[in-house]
Each structure stands twice: as structure tokens, then as C-alpha cells.
Tab-separated table of C-alpha atoms in Angstrom:
chain	number	residue	atom	x	y	z
A	1	MET	CA	-27.194	1.340	4.548
A	2	LEU	CA	-24.572	-1.384	4.780
A	3	PRO	CA	-23.174	-1.872	8.280
A	4	ARG	CA	-19.549	-0.886	8.715
A	5	ILE	CA	-17.107	-3.806	9.008
A	6	PRO	CA	-13.626	-2.422	9.820
A	7	GLU	CA	-10.596	-3.952	8.163
A	8	THR	CA	-7.412	-5.036	9.876
A	9	GLU	CA	-5.842	-1.823	11.113
A	10	ALA	CA	-2.334	-2.494	9.793
A	11	MET	CA	-1.809	-4.261	6.468
A	12	ASP	CA	1.433	-5.735	7.701
A	13	SER	CA	2.026	-8.916	5.763
A	14	ALA	CA	4.414	-9.169	2.829
A	15	LEU	CA	1.550	-10.403	0.623
A	16	GLU	CA	-0.681	-7.439	1.457
A	17	ALA	CA	2.110	-4.929	0.874
A	18	GLU	CA	3.162	-6.428	-2.447
A	19	GLU	CA	-0.415	-6.869	-3.708
A	20	TYR	CA	-1.290	-3.303	-2.732
A	21	ASP	CA	1.819	-1.930	-4.434
A	22	THR	CA	1.097	-3.718	-7.712
A	23	MET	CA	-2.508	-2.502	-7.957
A	24	ASP	CA	-3.024	0.320	-10.461
A	25	HIS	CA	-3.244	3.435	-8.290
A	26	ALA	CA	-1.742	5.817	-10.857
A	27	GLU	CA	-4.917	7.646	-11.855
A	28	VAL	CA	-6.351	8.106	-8.357
A	29	ASN	CA	-2.963	9.132	-6.943
A	30	ALA	CA	-2.425	11.747	-9.654
A	31	TRP	CA	-5.960	12.983	-9.078
A	32	PHE	CA	-5.283	13.242	-5.319
A	33	VAL	CA	-2.149	15.331	-5.878
A	34	ARG	CA	-3.801	17.606	-8.442
A	35	ASP	CA	-6.741	18.223	-6.124
A	36	PHE	CA	-4.431	18.864	-3.180
A	37	ALA	CA	-2.591	21.497	-5.197
A	38	ALA	CA	-5.834	23.034	-6.458
A	39	ALA	CA	-7.098	23.291	-2.873
A	40	GLY	CA	-4.066	25.357	-1.903
A	41	GLY	CA	-1.377	22.761	-1.230
A	42	MET	CA	2.094	24.249	-1.414
A	43	PRO	CA	5.625	22.885	-2.013
A	44	ASP	CA	6.247	22.857	1.733
A	45	VAL	CA	6.916	20.214	4.393
A	46	THR	CA	3.973	17.803	4.265
A	47	LEU	CA	2.949	15.051	6.655
A	48	ASP	CA	1.409	12.018	4.928
A	49	LEU	CA	-0.535	9.745	7.274
A	50	GLY	CA	-0.945	6.117	6.240
A	51	THR	CA	1.548	6.442	3.420
A	52	GLY	CA	1.473	2.730	2.557
A	53	THR	CA	4.144	2.114	-0.055
A	54	ALA	CA	4.776	5.868	-0.481
A	55	LEU	CA	3.084	6.117	-3.864
A	56	ILE	CA	1.427	9.483	-3.215
A	57	PRO	CA	4.578	11.118	-1.796
A	58	LEU	CA	6.418	10.023	-4.936
A	59	VAL	CA	3.772	11.570	-7.191
A	60	LEU	CA	3.735	14.697	-5.020
A	61	CYS	CA	7.510	15.043	-5.367
A	62	GLN	CA	7.174	14.894	-9.142
A	63	TYR	CA	4.382	17.470	-9.131
A	64	MET	CA	6.047	19.858	-6.654
A	65	PRO	CA	9.847	19.704	-7.005
A	66	ALA	CA	10.476	21.633	-3.764
A	67	VAL	CA	8.167	19.609	-1.503
A	68	ARG	CA	9.485	17.532	1.389
A	69	VAL	CA	7.366	14.711	2.832
A	70	VAL	CA	7.331	13.007	6.220
A	71	ALA	CA	5.602	9.728	5.364
A	72	VAL	CA	4.083	7.812	8.292
A	73	ASP	CA	2.760	4.270	8.425
A	74	TYR	CA	2.300	1.701	11.177
A	75	ALA	CA	2.937	-1.341	8.976
A	76	GLY	CA	6.553	-2.407	8.694
A	77	GLU	CA	5.968	-4.371	5.475
A	78	MET	CA	4.380	-1.349	3.806
A	79	LEU	CA	7.368	0.764	4.787
A	80	ARG	CA	9.742	-1.911	3.482
A	81	VAL	CA	8.169	-1.651	0.037
A	82	ALA	CA	7.963	2.135	0.377
A	83	ARG	CA	11.708	2.289	1.019
A	84	ARG	CA	12.329	0.195	-2.081
A	85	ASN	CA	10.129	2.505	-4.176
A	86	ILE	CA	11.839	5.623	-2.841
A	87	ILE	CA	15.314	4.282	-3.560
A	88	ALA	CA	14.285	3.169	-7.059
A	89	ARG	CA	13.123	6.717	-7.834
A	90	ASN	CA	16.042	8.420	-6.100
A	91	ALA	CA	13.751	10.309	-3.732
A	92	HIS	CA	15.404	9.384	-0.438
A	93	ASP	CA	16.501	12.989	0.164
A	94	ARG	CA	12.917	14.265	-0.121
A	95	ILE	CA	10.802	11.602	1.603
A	96	ALA	CA	11.460	10.576	5.198
A	97	LEU	CA	9.755	7.373	6.342
A	98	VAL	CA	8.540	7.142	9.933
A	99	ARG	CA	6.992	4.082	11.525
A	100	ALA	CA	4.346	5.397	13.901
A	101	ASP	CA	0.724	5.019	14.915
A	102	GLY	CA	-1.305	7.744	13.209
A	103	LYS	CA	-3.613	7.849	16.219
A	104	ARG	CA	-0.693	8.740	18.540
A	105	LEU	CA	1.807	10.714	16.507
A	106	PRO	CA	5.293	11.412	17.902
A	107	PHE	CA	5.184	15.074	16.852
A	108	PRO	CA	4.448	18.214	18.865
A	109	ALA	CA	1.283	20.218	18.262
A	110	GLY	CA	1.497	22.586	15.299
A	111	SER	CA	4.468	20.784	13.693
A	112	PHE	CA	3.327	20.744	10.062
A	113	PRO	CA	1.971	23.320	7.607
A	114	GLN	CA	0.212	20.573	5.648
A	115	VAL	CA	-1.225	17.171	6.575
A	116	ILE	CA	-2.503	14.774	3.925
A	117	SER	CA	-3.912	11.273	3.987
A	118	ASN	CA	-5.304	8.910	1.399
A	119	SER	CA	-7.225	5.763	2.299
A	120	ILE	CA	-6.180	5.257	5.914
A	121	VAL	CA	-9.481	6.094	7.620
A	122	HIS	CA	-11.324	2.942	6.581
A	123	HIS	CA	-8.667	0.808	8.313
A	124	LEU	CA	-9.313	2.267	11.745
A	125	PRO	CA	-11.872	0.851	14.186
A	126	GLU	CA	-12.041	4.279	15.886
A	127	PRO	CA	-11.239	6.713	13.061
A	128	ALA	CA	-11.921	9.890	15.062
A	129	PHE	CA	-8.473	9.605	16.643
A	130	ILE	CA	-6.573	10.120	13.383
A	131	PHE	CA	-8.651	13.191	12.516
A	132	GLU	CA	-7.891	14.592	15.969
A	133	GLU	CA	-4.166	13.886	15.647
A	134	ALA	CA	-3.986	15.407	12.163
A	135	TRP	CA	-5.694	18.539	13.479
A	136	ARG	CA	-3.405	18.637	16.530
A	137	VAL	CA	-0.130	18.525	14.584
A	138	LEU	CA	-1.387	20.967	11.934
A	139	ARG	CA	0.113	24.440	12.244
A	140	PRO	CA	-2.311	27.367	12.652
A	141	GLY	CA	-3.020	28.607	9.137
A	142	GLY	CA	-2.143	25.191	7.723
A	143	MET	CA	-4.244	22.908	5.552
A	144	VAL	CA	-5.444	19.345	5.983
A	145	PHE	CA	-6.422	17.270	2.941
A	146	PHE	CA	-7.882	13.811	3.569
A	147	ARG	CA	-9.478	11.467	1.063
A	148	ASP	CA	-10.890	7.974	1.434
A	149	LEU	CA	-13.597	5.676	0.169
A	150	PHE	CA	-17.158	6.050	1.340
A	151	ARG	CA	-19.375	3.096	2.195
A	152	PRO	CA	-21.938	2.239	-0.505
A	153	PRO	CA	-25.607	2.104	0.449
A	154	ASP	CA	-26.070	-1.575	-0.397
A	155	ALA	CA	-24.298	-4.772	-1.432
A	156	ALA	CA	-25.253	-4.437	-5.098
A	157	THR	CA	-23.628	-1.017	-5.386
A	158	LEU	CA	-20.537	-2.313	-3.619
A	159	GLN	CA	-20.183	-5.202	-6.046
A	160	ASP	CA	-20.679	-2.883	-9.011
A	161	LEU	CA	-17.855	-0.648	-7.769
A	162	VAL	CA	-15.571	-3.647	-7.288
A	163	GLU	CA	-16.167	-4.839	-10.850
A	164	ARG	CA	-15.817	-1.341	-12.285
A	165	TYR	CA	-12.573	-0.394	-10.537
A	166	ALA	CA	-10.911	-3.691	-9.618
A	167	GLY	CA	-12.399	-6.074	-12.144
A	168	ASP	CA	-9.052	-6.644	-13.850
A	169	GLY	CA	-7.257	-7.308	-10.568
A	170	THR	CA	-6.417	-10.602	-8.920
A	171	PRO	CA	-9.089	-12.240	-6.739
A	172	TYR	CA	-7.153	-11.095	-3.681
A	173	GLN	CA	-7.016	-7.501	-4.942
A	174	LYS	CA	-10.750	-7.540	-5.613
A	175	LYS	CA	-11.364	-8.823	-2.086
A	176	MET	CA	-9.127	-6.092	-0.671
A	177	PHE	CA	-11.147	-3.417	-2.475
A	178	ALA	CA	-14.491	-4.903	-1.437
A	179	ASP	CA	-13.350	-5.101	2.178
A	180	SER	CA	-12.197	-1.484	2.016
A	181	LEU	CA	-15.574	-0.296	0.736
A	182	HIS	CA	-17.348	-2.212	3.480
A	183	ALA	CA	-15.038	-0.662	6.101
A	184	ALA	CA	-15.382	2.910	4.853
A	185	LEU	CA	-17.249	5.756	6.539
A	186	THR	CA	-20.114	7.664	4.986
A	187	VAL	CA	-19.795	11.369	4.219
A	188	GLU	CA	-22.172	12.054	7.098
A	189	GLU	CA	-20.033	10.044	9.516
A	190	VAL	CA	-16.924	11.987	8.499
A	191	HIS	CA	-18.669	15.311	8.974
A	192	ALA	CA	-19.865	14.258	12.422
A	193	ILE	CA	-16.225	13.703	13.417
A	194	VAL	CA	-14.762	16.965	12.071
A	195	SER	CA	-17.642	19.110	13.283
A	196	SER	CA	-15.983	19.027	16.716
A	197	PHE	CA	-13.246	21.248	15.232
A	198	GLY	CA	-15.819	23.979	14.560
A	199	LEU	CA	-15.838	23.334	10.805
A	200	ASP	CA	-18.902	23.674	8.623
A	201	GLN	CA	-20.458	20.829	6.677
A	202	GLY	CA	-19.043	22.000	3.346
A	203	CYS	CA	-15.513	20.971	4.249
A	204	VAL	CA	-16.469	17.318	3.674
A	205	ARG	CA	-17.966	16.271	0.358
A	206	ALA	CA	-18.379	13.303	-1.959
A	207	SER	CA	-15.663	13.846	-4.568
A	208	SER	CA	-16.372	10.838	-6.791
A	209	ASP	CA	-18.737	7.875	-6.955
A	210	ARG	CA	-16.648	6.195	-4.233
A	211	HIS	CA	-14.572	8.860	-2.436
A	212	TRP	CA	-15.094	11.617	0.115
A	213	THR	CA	-12.655	14.487	0.614
A	214	TRP	CA	-12.065	16.637	3.699
A	215	VAL	CA	-10.296	19.952	3.098
A	216	ALA	CA	-9.917	22.539	5.863
A	217	ARG	CA	-7.621	25.277	7.112
A	218	LYS	CA	-6.854	25.735	10.769
A	219	THR	CA	-7.608	29.214	11.989
A	220	ALA	CA	-4.404	31.196	12.426
A	221	GLU	CA	-3.779	32.296	15.987
């Protein structure tokens, strides 16, 4: 198994934000939203951790017209581009941007009926903290839906994935994707983290040739 090499925690340069925003995320973002809805996601207030340039909240607002999103990111440059995207799509009344550290959220316990996240975990040197915070701010009876890349078993598989899914990108975009794969957790590592919440192994699964998904409901009190 490849060793894990964490990425920079916050992608907070203008270049990183602009390059990330111009990559073709449309298919995977639509897939994320469809799967969230199929898992039981509702048009309710939703916390999005590591929102980046707010691409998933924008798709979610199209898919669920009544949803409201609190979109959190630590990187000011990502939020700058996110704000531009939200204004361009006239979604400023439905998506609230918050600059905050996902490992130390400024929200009370049980604040949200739904917590989602796409592709933040691989950025964190100590990813357990964001799982714990997501679980803390989740309301009893609420649902968490996380998805991220998983680390390939070897360098050859990693390079194959880069060519398959980022082969048409710029050299910098291909490097970003390769670095993300190298920084990702395995399915087993994710399960080891969430098992402390009393959840069974089936709540974490490989959901594609490069992604894992964690779906769980918090027991109602």
C-alpha cells in the first residue's frame, strides 16, 4: 500500500482556487447530489464542510429547490471564487458562506439536520477531527454524507487513475489530482475513525474505483 502523504490543508492561493474551479467536476458533483438524495437527504438546512468554490451547494440548490446550505471552508481564496459563483447563479439567498476551520466549527452541538462533505478529508493531516466535528454538530436523527478519494494500492494504479480522470487537464491539474490520491485515506482507515461513533462497518464503502462514501444517521435521543 502506498504511504499517505497529506496535502496542504488549505488550498488558499488564487492559482489553486482558479485551477480547481475550472476543472470538470460536473459529473462527480451531480453524482454526489443524486446519491445524497437517494440516501435520504432532504430539502432542509445542510452544512457543507470544505465547500471549496461552492460547486456542490449550487448543484444541490438546483436539485432541491427548497434546500438552504451553510457552506464552510478555511481557504479565503476558495471562498472568494465561491462567492463569485454564487452571485453569478443568483443563489446568494440560499447559500451562506462561512470561513471556519472544519476541525473546530463555530456551531453548537446538534445544530444541523444534515452534514455533507466532498473531498476535504484528504487535505487534513489528522482527519479524525473533522469526522468528530461533523458528528458533534449533527442533530439526533440527522444524516451525515461524506465522500472522498481513497488511496490506491500502488503507484501504477495511481498514475492510471490520473490519466483516466485528469488526462485532459493542465499539468498543474493533473498534479493536484495525483497529490490528492496520494493524500487520501483507505476505506479501512475511514471505518477505523467512525467506528468510535458506534457505527457498523457497512456505513463506509468504496463507491467507485476511486471514492469512498460514509453515510450514517445519528440515533435520535
